[in-house]
mmCIF file of C-alpha atoms and ligand atoms in Angstrom:
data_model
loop_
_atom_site.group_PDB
_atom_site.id
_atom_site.type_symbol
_atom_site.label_atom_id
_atom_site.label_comp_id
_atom_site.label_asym_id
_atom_site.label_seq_id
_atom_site.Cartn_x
_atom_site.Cartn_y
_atom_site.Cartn_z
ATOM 1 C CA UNK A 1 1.849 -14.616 4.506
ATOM 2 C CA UNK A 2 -1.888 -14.221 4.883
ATOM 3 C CA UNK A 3 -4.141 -12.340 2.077
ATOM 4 C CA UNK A 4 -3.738 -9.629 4.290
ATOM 5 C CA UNK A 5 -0.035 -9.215 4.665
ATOM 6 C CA UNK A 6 -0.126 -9.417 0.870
ATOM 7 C CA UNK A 7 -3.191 -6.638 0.610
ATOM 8 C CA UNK A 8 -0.783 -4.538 3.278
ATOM 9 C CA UNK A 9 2.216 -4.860 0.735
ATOM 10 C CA UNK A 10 0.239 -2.944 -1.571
ATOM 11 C CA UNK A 11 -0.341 -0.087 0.400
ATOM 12 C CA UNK A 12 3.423 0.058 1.331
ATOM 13 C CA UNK A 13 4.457 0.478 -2.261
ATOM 14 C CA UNK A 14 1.990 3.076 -2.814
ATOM 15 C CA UNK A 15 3.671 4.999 0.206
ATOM 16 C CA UNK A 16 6.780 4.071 -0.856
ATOM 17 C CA UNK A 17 9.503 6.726 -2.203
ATOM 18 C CA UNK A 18 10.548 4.872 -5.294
ATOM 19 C CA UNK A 19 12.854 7.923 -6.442
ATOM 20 C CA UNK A 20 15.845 5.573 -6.560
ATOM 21 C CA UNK A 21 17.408 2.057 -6.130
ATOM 22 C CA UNK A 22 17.709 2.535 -2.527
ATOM 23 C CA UNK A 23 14.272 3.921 -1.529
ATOM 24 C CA UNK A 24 12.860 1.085 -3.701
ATOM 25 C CA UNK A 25 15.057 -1.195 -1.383
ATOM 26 C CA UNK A 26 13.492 0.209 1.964
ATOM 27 C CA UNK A 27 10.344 -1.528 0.877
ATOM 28 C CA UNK A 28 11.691 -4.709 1.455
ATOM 29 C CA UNK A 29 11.494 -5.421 5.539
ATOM 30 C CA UNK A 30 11.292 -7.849 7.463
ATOM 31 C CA UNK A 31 12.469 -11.618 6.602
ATOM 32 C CA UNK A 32 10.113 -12.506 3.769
ATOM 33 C CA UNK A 33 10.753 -9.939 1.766
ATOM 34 C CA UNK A 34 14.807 -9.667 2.502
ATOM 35 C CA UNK A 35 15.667 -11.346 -0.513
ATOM 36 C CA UNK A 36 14.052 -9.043 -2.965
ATOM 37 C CA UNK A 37 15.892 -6.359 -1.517
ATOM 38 C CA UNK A 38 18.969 -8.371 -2.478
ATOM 39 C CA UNK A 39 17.709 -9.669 -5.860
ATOM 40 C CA UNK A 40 15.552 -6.234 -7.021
ATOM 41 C CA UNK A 41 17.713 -4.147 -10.354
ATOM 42 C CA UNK A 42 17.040 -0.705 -11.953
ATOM 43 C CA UNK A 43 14.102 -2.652 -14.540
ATOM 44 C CA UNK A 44 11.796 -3.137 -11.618
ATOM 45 C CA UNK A 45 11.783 0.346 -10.570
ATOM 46 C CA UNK A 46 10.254 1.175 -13.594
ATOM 47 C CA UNK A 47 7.842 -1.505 -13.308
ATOM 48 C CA UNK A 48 6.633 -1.175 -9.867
ATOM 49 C CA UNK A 49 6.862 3.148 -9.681
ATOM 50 C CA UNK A 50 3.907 2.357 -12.621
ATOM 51 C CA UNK A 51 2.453 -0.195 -10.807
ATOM 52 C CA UNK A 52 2.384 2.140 -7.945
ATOM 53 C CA UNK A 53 0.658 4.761 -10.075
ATOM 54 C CA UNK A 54 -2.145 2.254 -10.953
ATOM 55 C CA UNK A 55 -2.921 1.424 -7.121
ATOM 56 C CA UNK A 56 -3.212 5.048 -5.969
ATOM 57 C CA UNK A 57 -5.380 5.281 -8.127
ATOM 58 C CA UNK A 58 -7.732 2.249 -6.809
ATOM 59 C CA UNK A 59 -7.154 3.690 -3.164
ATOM 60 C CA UNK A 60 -8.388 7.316 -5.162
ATOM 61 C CA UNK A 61 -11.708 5.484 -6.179
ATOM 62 C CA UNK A 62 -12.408 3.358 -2.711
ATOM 63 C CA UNK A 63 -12.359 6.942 -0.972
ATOM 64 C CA UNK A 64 -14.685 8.874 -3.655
ATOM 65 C CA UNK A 65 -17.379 5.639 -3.637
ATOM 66 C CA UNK A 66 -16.210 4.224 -6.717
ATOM 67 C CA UNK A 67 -16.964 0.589 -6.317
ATOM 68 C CA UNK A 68 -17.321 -0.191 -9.751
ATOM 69 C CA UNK A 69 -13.872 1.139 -11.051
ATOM 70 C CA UNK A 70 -11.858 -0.150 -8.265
ATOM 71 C CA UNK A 71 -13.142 -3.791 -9.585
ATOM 72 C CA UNK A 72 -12.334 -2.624 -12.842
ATOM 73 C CA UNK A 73 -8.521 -1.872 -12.164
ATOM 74 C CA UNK A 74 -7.882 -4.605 -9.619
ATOM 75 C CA UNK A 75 -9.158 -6.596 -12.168
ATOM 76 C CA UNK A 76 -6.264 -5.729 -14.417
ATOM 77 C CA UNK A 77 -4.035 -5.460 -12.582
ATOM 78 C CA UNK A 78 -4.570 -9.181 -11.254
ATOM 79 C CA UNK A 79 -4.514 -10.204 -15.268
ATOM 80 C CA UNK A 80 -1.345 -7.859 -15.979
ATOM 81 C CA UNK A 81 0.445 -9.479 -12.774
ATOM 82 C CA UNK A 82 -1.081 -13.200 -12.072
ATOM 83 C CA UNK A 83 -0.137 -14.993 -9.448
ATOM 84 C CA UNK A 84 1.439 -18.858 -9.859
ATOM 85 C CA UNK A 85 1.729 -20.606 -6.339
ATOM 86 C CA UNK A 86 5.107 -22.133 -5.977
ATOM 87 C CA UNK A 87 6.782 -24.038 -3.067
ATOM 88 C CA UNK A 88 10.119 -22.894 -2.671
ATOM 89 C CA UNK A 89 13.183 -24.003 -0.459
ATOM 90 C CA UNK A 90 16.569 -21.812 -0.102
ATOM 91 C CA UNK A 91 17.754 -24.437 2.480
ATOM 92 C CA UNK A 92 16.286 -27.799 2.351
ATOM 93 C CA UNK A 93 13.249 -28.038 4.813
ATOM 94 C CA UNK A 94 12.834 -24.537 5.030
ATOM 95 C CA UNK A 95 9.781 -25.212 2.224
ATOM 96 C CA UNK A 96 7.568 -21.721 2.103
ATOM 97 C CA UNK A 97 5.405 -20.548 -1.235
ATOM 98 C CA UNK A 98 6.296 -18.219 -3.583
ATOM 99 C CA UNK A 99 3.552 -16.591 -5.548
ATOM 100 C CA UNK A 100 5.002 -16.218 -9.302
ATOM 101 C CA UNK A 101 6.754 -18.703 -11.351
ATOM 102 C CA UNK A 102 10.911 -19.504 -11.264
ATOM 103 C CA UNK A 103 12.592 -17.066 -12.690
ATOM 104 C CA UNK A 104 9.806 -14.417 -12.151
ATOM 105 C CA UNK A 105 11.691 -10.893 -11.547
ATOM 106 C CA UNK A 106 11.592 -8.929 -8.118
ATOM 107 C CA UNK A 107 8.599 -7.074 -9.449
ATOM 108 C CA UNK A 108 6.315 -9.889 -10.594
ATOM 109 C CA UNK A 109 6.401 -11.235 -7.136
ATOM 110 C CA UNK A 110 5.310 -8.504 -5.195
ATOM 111 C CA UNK A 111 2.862 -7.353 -7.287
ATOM 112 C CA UNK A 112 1.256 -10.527 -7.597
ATOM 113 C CA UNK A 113 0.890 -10.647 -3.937
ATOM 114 C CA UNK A 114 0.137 -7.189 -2.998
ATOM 115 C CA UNK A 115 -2.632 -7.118 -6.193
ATOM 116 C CA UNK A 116 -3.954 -9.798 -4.933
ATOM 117 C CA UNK A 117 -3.739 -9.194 -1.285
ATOM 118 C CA UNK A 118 -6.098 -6.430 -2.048
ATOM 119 C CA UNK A 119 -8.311 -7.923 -4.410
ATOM 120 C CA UNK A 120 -9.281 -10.424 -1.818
ATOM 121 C CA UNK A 121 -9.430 -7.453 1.342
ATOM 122 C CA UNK A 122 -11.505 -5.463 -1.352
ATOM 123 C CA UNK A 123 -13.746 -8.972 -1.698
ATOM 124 C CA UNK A 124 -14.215 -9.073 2.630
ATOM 125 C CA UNK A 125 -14.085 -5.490 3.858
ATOM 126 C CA UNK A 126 -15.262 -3.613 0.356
ATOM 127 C CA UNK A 127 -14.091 -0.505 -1.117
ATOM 128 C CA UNK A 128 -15.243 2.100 0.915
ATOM 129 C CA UNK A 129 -12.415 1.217 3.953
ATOM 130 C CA UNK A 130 -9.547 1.745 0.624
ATOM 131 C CA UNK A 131 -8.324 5.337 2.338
ATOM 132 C CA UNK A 132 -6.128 8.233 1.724
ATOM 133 C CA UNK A 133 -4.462 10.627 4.358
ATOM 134 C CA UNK A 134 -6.810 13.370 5.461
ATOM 135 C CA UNK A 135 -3.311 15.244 5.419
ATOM 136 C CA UNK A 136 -2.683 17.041 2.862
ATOM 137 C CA UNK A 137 1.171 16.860 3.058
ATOM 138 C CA UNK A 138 1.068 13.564 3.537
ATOM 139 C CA UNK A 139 -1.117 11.483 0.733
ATOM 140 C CA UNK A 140 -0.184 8.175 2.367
ATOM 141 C CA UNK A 141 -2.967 5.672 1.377
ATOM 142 C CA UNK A 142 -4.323 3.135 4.384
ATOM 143 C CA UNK A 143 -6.934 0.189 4.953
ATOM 144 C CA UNK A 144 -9.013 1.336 7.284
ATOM 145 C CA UNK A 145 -9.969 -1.686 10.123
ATOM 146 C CA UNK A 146 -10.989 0.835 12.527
ATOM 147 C CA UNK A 147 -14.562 -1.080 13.984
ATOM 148 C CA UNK A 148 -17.048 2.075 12.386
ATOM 149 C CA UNK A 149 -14.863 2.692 9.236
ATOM 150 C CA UNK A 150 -14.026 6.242 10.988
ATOM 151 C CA UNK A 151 -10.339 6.608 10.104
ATOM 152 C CA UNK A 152 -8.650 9.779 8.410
ATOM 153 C CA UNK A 153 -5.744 9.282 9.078
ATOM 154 C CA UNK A 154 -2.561 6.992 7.840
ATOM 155 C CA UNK A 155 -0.288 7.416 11.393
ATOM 156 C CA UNK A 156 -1.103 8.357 14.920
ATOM 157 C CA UNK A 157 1.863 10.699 13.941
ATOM 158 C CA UNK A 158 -0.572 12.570 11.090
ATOM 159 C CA UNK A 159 -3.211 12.528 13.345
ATOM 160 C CA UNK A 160 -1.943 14.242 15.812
ATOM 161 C CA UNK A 161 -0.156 16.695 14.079
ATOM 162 C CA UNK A 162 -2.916 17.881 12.042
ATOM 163 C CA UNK A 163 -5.175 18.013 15.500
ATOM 164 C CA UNK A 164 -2.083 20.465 16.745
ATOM 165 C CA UNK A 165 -2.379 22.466 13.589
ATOM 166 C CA UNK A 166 -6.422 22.823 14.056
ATOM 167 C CA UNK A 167 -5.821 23.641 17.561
ATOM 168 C CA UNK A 168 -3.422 26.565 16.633
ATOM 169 C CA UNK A 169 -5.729 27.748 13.724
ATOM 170 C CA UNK A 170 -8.821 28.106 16.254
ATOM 171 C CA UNK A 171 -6.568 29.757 19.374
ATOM 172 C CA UNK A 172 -5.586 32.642 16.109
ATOM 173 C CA UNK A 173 -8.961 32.807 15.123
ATOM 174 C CA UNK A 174 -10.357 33.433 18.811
ATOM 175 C CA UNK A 175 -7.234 35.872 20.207
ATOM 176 C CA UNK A 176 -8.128 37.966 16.588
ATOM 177 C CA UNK A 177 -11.717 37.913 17.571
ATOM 178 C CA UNK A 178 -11.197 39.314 20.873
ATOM 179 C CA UNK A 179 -11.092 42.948 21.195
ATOM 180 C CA UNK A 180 -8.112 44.339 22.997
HETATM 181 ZN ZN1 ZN B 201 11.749 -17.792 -0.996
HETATM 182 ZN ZN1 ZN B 202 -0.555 10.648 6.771
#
């Protein structure tokens, strides 16, 4: 995985439902991450729901211009969860790195990539393209790699949705205004 798999890691577990075992589990798709999914226990739930609190909070600062205290938090979070590239093998010849130590829980291994996935994004795009759904239902945080840093949006699906919503709101504002 490239720094900006890793960086889109992070904004998964933000989004993530980490009520139980099993939503924590949905986090883990696709074939790198299958084996946390297998591996993960009831002690890194804890761990990563407060990890999770700590990123929303650096998404929370990129959106309101807060350059200086999203370096301030990445910052410790890459201290609290380092990263320590290791080559690992499950089969012999299938050689791929791992980014915490052996014997490093669930936990400590994706938060040492997603942290640092998007310490290094934060380092090439900068703060200011860290977003949060425009949606108020929603919340979902984003990175925003739209070419003019325009995006409101998480999902075509919240886009659209709220554009339906603001289309409504103005057709019941103009059939009130006009007089029977
Ligand atoms: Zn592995
Ligand atoms: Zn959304």
């Amino acid at each position: 995985m490239n720094f900006d798999a890793y960086a889109r890691t992070a904004v998964d577990l933000v989004n993530a439902r980490l009520d139980d075992l099993g939503g924590l589990k949905a986090l883990f798709t696709g074939e790198e991450l299958a084996w946390m999914g297998d591996e993960v226990t009831e002690k890194d739930l804890a761990g990563l729901r407060r990890a999770q609190r700590r990123l929303r909070e650096v998404f929370e600062y990129g959106t309101s211009g807060r350059d200086a205290d999203v370096v301030t938090e990445l910052n410790s979070l890459l201290e609290a969860y380092p990263v320590q590239p290791r080559i690992s093998g499950h089969d012999a010849g299938d050689w791929h790195m791992h980014v915490t130590g052996r014997g490093a829980s669930v936990g400590a291994e994706y938060l040492a990539g997603a942290v640092w996935g998007l310490s290094v994004w934060l380092c090439e795009y900068g703060s200011a393209r860290f977003g949060i759904c425009a949606d108020e239902r929603c919340g979902n945080v984003y990175l925003d790699t739209s070419s003019n840093n325009c995006r409101r949006f998480c999902s075509e699906r919240c886009a659209t949705r709220s554009h339906v919503a603001a289309h409504r709101a103005r057709k019941r504002a103009a059939t009130t205004l006009t007089p029977a």
